[in-house]
Amino acid sequence: DAGVIQSPRHEVTEMGQEVTLRCKPISGHDYLFWYRQTMMRGLELLIYFNNNVPIDDSGMPEDRFSAKMPNASFSTLKIQPSEPRDSAVYFCASRSGTQETQYFGPGTRLLVL
Amino acid sequence: RKEVEQDPGPFNVPEGATVAFNCTYSNSASQSFFWYRQDCRKEPKLLMSVYSSGNEDGRFTAQLNRASQYISLLIRDSKLSDSATYLCVVNSGGYNKLIFGAGTRLAVHP
């Protein structure tokens, strides 16, 4: 079975540019999570969705960040405008409502110059 | 104070050694506890859940002490392939808000 799919795997961009990260959760999973991992702050939850509806976005750092889930098989995390301090690995994860385990995608390594 | 605290290590141990990691958490209302493993430049993967009575999975044993808000992971007969970062994870406000510790790095050498 395919796991969580993320694209792109690597992104290098310049400060001020818009960045869009994409995620396809595991089929049948009704929860989707976006995390950010940095050396300084570790792994932090940014936002999560249940049945495509955003439930908790309290971890989103600021208005430059937005996330959408237009359907059960696709989500985006957008940063506009990007800043060097946004450089991190962004993970998407999903889980079934009947299980506790969250399954992580391979991550997108973002570098903002 | 961080919600989940771990010794960052690294723990450098020879093959065959027994190694133990500890973790403390601050939210006494937490109900779910996990150990995740993260290999270098890879995603975190669930190693095992941690239950109140303690649980074992092969060479791995996890313990929970709710009174002390303390979680442990014991690895017996370490293998080279056990080299990774081990993340202590606690839920905060339901199954969906997982708080990850910064991780403990383990390096097993021949």
Coordinates of C-alpha atoms in Angstrom, one line a residue:
Chain A
D1 CA 0.0 0.0 0.0
A2 CA 1.2 3.5 -0.7
G3 CA 2.0 5.6 2.3
V4 CA 1.6 9.3 2.7
I5 CA 3.0 11.1 -0.3
Q6 CA 4.5 14.5 -0.2
S7 CA 5.8 16.8 -3.0
P8 CA 8.2 18.3 -3.7
R9 CA 10.8 16.4 -1.6
H10 CA 13.1 19.4 -1.7
E11 CA 12.5 23.0 -2.4
V12 CA 14.9 25.9 -2.5
T13 CA 13.5 29.4 -3.0
E14 CA 14.3 33.0 -2.4
M15 CA 12.9 35.1 0.4
G16 CA 9.5 36.6 -0.6
Q17 CA 8.5 33.9 -2.9
E18 CA 5.4 31.8 -2.5
V19 CA 5.9 28.1 -1.5
T20 CA 3.3 25.4 -1.9
L21 CA 3.8 22.0 -0.3
R22 CA 1.5 19.1 -1.2
C23 CA 0.3 16.0 0.6
K24 CA -1.7 12.9 -0.3
P25 CA -2.8 11.0 2.8
I26 CA -3.2 7.3 3.0
S27 CA -6.4 6.3 1.4
G28 CA -9.2 5.9 3.9
H29 CA -7.5 8.0 6.6
D30 CA -9.8 10.8 7.8
Y31 CA -7.3 12.8 9.8
L32 CA -4.4 14.8 8.2
F33 CA -1.7 16.7 10.0
W34 CA 1.0 19.2 9.0
Y35 CA 4.2 19.3 11.1
R36 CA 7.4 21.3 10.9
Q37 CA 10.7 20.1 12.2
T38 CA 13.7 22.3 13.0
M39 CA 16.8 21.7 15.0
M40 CA 15.9 24.5 17.4
R41 CA 12.2 23.7 18.0
G42 CA 11.9 20.0 17.1
L43 CA 8.8 18.6 15.6
E44 CA 5.8 20.9 16.0
L45 CA 2.1 20.4 14.9
L46 CA 1.0 23.2 12.7
I47 CA -2.6 22.3 11.8
Y48 CA -4.8 19.2 11.5
F49 CA -7.9 18.3 9.5
N50 CA -10.7 15.9 10.1
N51 CA -12.8 14.9 7.1
N52 CA -11.2 17.8 5.2
V53 CA -12.2 20.4 7.8
P54 CA -9.5 22.3 9.7
I55 CA -9.9 21.5 13.4
D56 CA -7.0 23.1 15.1
D57 CA -4.6 25.6 13.5
S58 CA -3.2 27.0 16.7
G59 CA 0.3 25.9 15.7
M60 CA 0.4 27.9 12.5
P61 CA 3.1 30.4 13.1
E62 CA 1.5 33.5 11.5
D63 CA -0.7 34.7 8.7
R64 CA 1.9 33.9 6.1
F65 CA 1.0 30.2 6.5
S66 CA -2.2 28.7 5.2
A67 CA -3.4 25.2 4.7
K68 CA -6.3 23.7 2.7
M69 CA -7.8 20.3 2.2
P70 CA -10.1 20.5 -0.8
N71 CA -10.8 16.8 -0.8
A72 CA -10.0 13.6 1.1
S73 CA -6.9 12.8 -1.0
F74 CA -5.1 16.1 -1.2
S75 CA -3.9 18.9 1.1
T76 CA -1.6 21.9 0.6
L77 CA 0.4 24.1 3.0
K78 CA 1.3 27.5 1.5
I79 CA 3.8 30.0 2.7
Q80 CA 3.4 33.5 1.3
P81 CA 5.8 35.3 1.4
S82 CA 8.5 32.9 2.6
E83 CA 11.3 34.0 4.9
P84 CA 14.6 32.4 5.8
R85 CA 13.3 31.4 9.2
D86 CA 10.7 29.1 7.5
S87 CA 13.5 26.8 6.4
A88 CA 12.7 23.4 7.9
V89 CA 11.5 20.0 7.1
Y90 CA 7.7 19.9 6.7
F91 CA 6.0 16.6 7.3
C92 CA 2.5 15.6 6.5
A93 CA 0.9 12.7 8.5
S94 CA -2.4 10.9 8.4
R95 CA -4.3 8.5 10.6
S96 CA -7.5 6.6 10.6
G97 CA -10.2 7.6 13.1
T98 CA -10.1 4.1 14.5
Q99 CA -6.4 4.0 15.3
E100 CA -4.0 6.1 17.3
T101 CA -1.0 5.7 15.0
Q102 CA -0.1 8.6 12.8
Y103 CA 1.8 7.7 9.6
F104 CA 4.3 10.3 8.4
G105 CA 5.2 11.1 4.8
P106 CA 8.9 11.5 3.8
G107 CA 8.8 15.3 4.3
T108 CA 9.6 18.3 2.2
R109 CA 13.0 19.9 2.9
L110 CA 12.5 23.7 2.4
L111 CA 15.4 26.1 2.2
V112 CA 14.5 29.8 1.9
L113 CA 17.5 31.9 0.9
Chain B
R1 CA 9.6 24.0 30.9
K2 CA 9.1 21.9 27.8
E3 CA 6.1 19.7 27.7
V4 CA 8.2 16.6 26.9
E5 CA 11.8 16.4 28.0
Q6 CA 14.4 13.9 26.9
D7 CA 18.2 13.6 27.3
P8 CA 19.4 14.5 23.8
G9 CA 22.4 12.1 24.0
P10 CA 24.1 10.9 22.0
F11 CA 24.3 7.5 23.6
N12 CA 27.2 5.6 22.1
V13 CA 27.0 1.9 22.9
P14 CA 28.6 -1.3 21.5
E15 CA 26.6 -4.0 19.8
G16 CA 24.9 -6.2 22.3
A17 CA 24.6 -3.6 25.0
T18 CA 21.5 -2.7 26.9
V19 CA 20.5 0.9 26.8
A20 CA 17.7 2.9 28.5
F21 CA 16.2 6.2 27.5
N22 CA 14.0 8.3 29.8
C23 CA 11.5 11.0 29.2
T24 CA 9.4 13.2 31.4
Y25 CA 6.2 15.0 30.5
S26 CA 4.4 17.9 32.2
N27 CA 0.7 17.5 31.3
S28 CA -0.8 15.2 33.9
A29 CA -3.9 14.9 31.8
S30 CA -2.1 13.1 29.0
Q31 CA -3.6 9.7 28.2
S32 CA -1.5 8.3 25.3
F33 CA 2.2 7.7 25.1
F34 CA 4.4 6.5 22.4
W35 CA 8.0 6.0 21.3
Y36 CA 8.8 7.0 17.7
R37 CA 12.0 6.3 15.9
Q38 CA 13.5 8.7 13.3
D39 CA 16.4 7.7 11.1
C40 CA 18.7 10.4 9.8
R41 CA 16.9 12.5 7.1
K42 CA 13.8 10.3 7.3
E43 CA 10.3 10.6 8.7
P44 CA 9.4 9.5 12.3
K45 CA 7.9 6.0 12.5
L46 CA 6.0 4.5 15.4
L47 CA 8.2 2.2 17.4
M48 CA 5.7 1.3 20.1
S49 CA 2.8 2.6 22.2
V50 CA 3.4 2.7 25.9
Y51 CA 0.7 1.2 28.2
S52 CA 0.3 1.7 31.9
S53 CA 1.2 -1.9 32.7
G54 CA 4.3 -1.7 30.7
N55 CA 4.8 -3.5 27.4
E56 CA 7.4 -5.4 25.5
D57 CA 8.0 -5.9 21.8
G58 CA 11.0 -8.2 21.2
R59 CA 14.1 -6.4 22.4
F60 CA 12.2 -3.3 23.3
T61 CA 10.5 -2.6 26.6
A62 CA 8.5 0.5 27.4
Q63 CA 7.4 1.6 30.9
L64 CA 5.1 4.3 32.1
N65 CA 5.0 5.9 35.6
R66 CA 2.0 8.2 35.7
A67 CA 2.7 9.3 39.3
S68 CA 6.1 10.6 38.3
Q69 CA 5.0 11.5 34.7
Y70 CA 7.9 9.5 33.4
I71 CA 8.3 7.2 30.4
S72 CA 11.2 4.9 29.6
L73 CA 12.4 2.7 26.7
L74 CA 14.8 -0.2 27.2
I75 CA 16.6 -1.7 24.3
R76 CA 18.3 -5.0 24.9
D77 CA 21.0 -6.6 22.7
S78 CA 21.5 -3.5 20.7
K79 CA 22.0 -3.9 16.9
L80 CA 23.8 -1.6 14.5
S81 CA 20.4 -1.0 12.9
D82 CA 19.1 0.4 16.2
S83 CA 21.1 3.6 15.5
A84 CA 18.6 6.4 15.2
T85 CA 16.9 9.1 17.2
Y86 CA 14.2 8.0 19.6
L87 CA 11.3 10.5 20.1
C88 CA 9.2 10.4 23.2
V89 CA 5.6 11.4 22.3
V90 CA 2.7 12.4 24.5
N91 CA -0.8 13.4 23.6
S92 CA -2.2 16.7 24.7
G93 CA -5.9 17.3 24.4
G94 CA -7.0 14.2 22.6
Y95 CA -5.4 11.8 20.2
N96 CA -4.6 14.4 17.6
K97 CA -2.4 16.8 19.4
L98 CA 0.9 14.9 19.8
I99 CA 3.7 16.6 21.6
F100 CA 7.1 15.3 20.5
G101 CA 10.2 15.4 22.6
A102 CA 13.4 16.6 21.0
G103 CA 14.7 13.1 20.7
T104 CA 17.5 11.0 22.1
R105 CA 20.2 10.0 19.6
L106 CA 21.5 6.4 19.8
A107 CA 24.7 5.3 18.0
V108 CA 25.5 1.6 18.2
H109 CA 29.0 0.7 17.1
P110 CA 30.6 -2.6 16.3

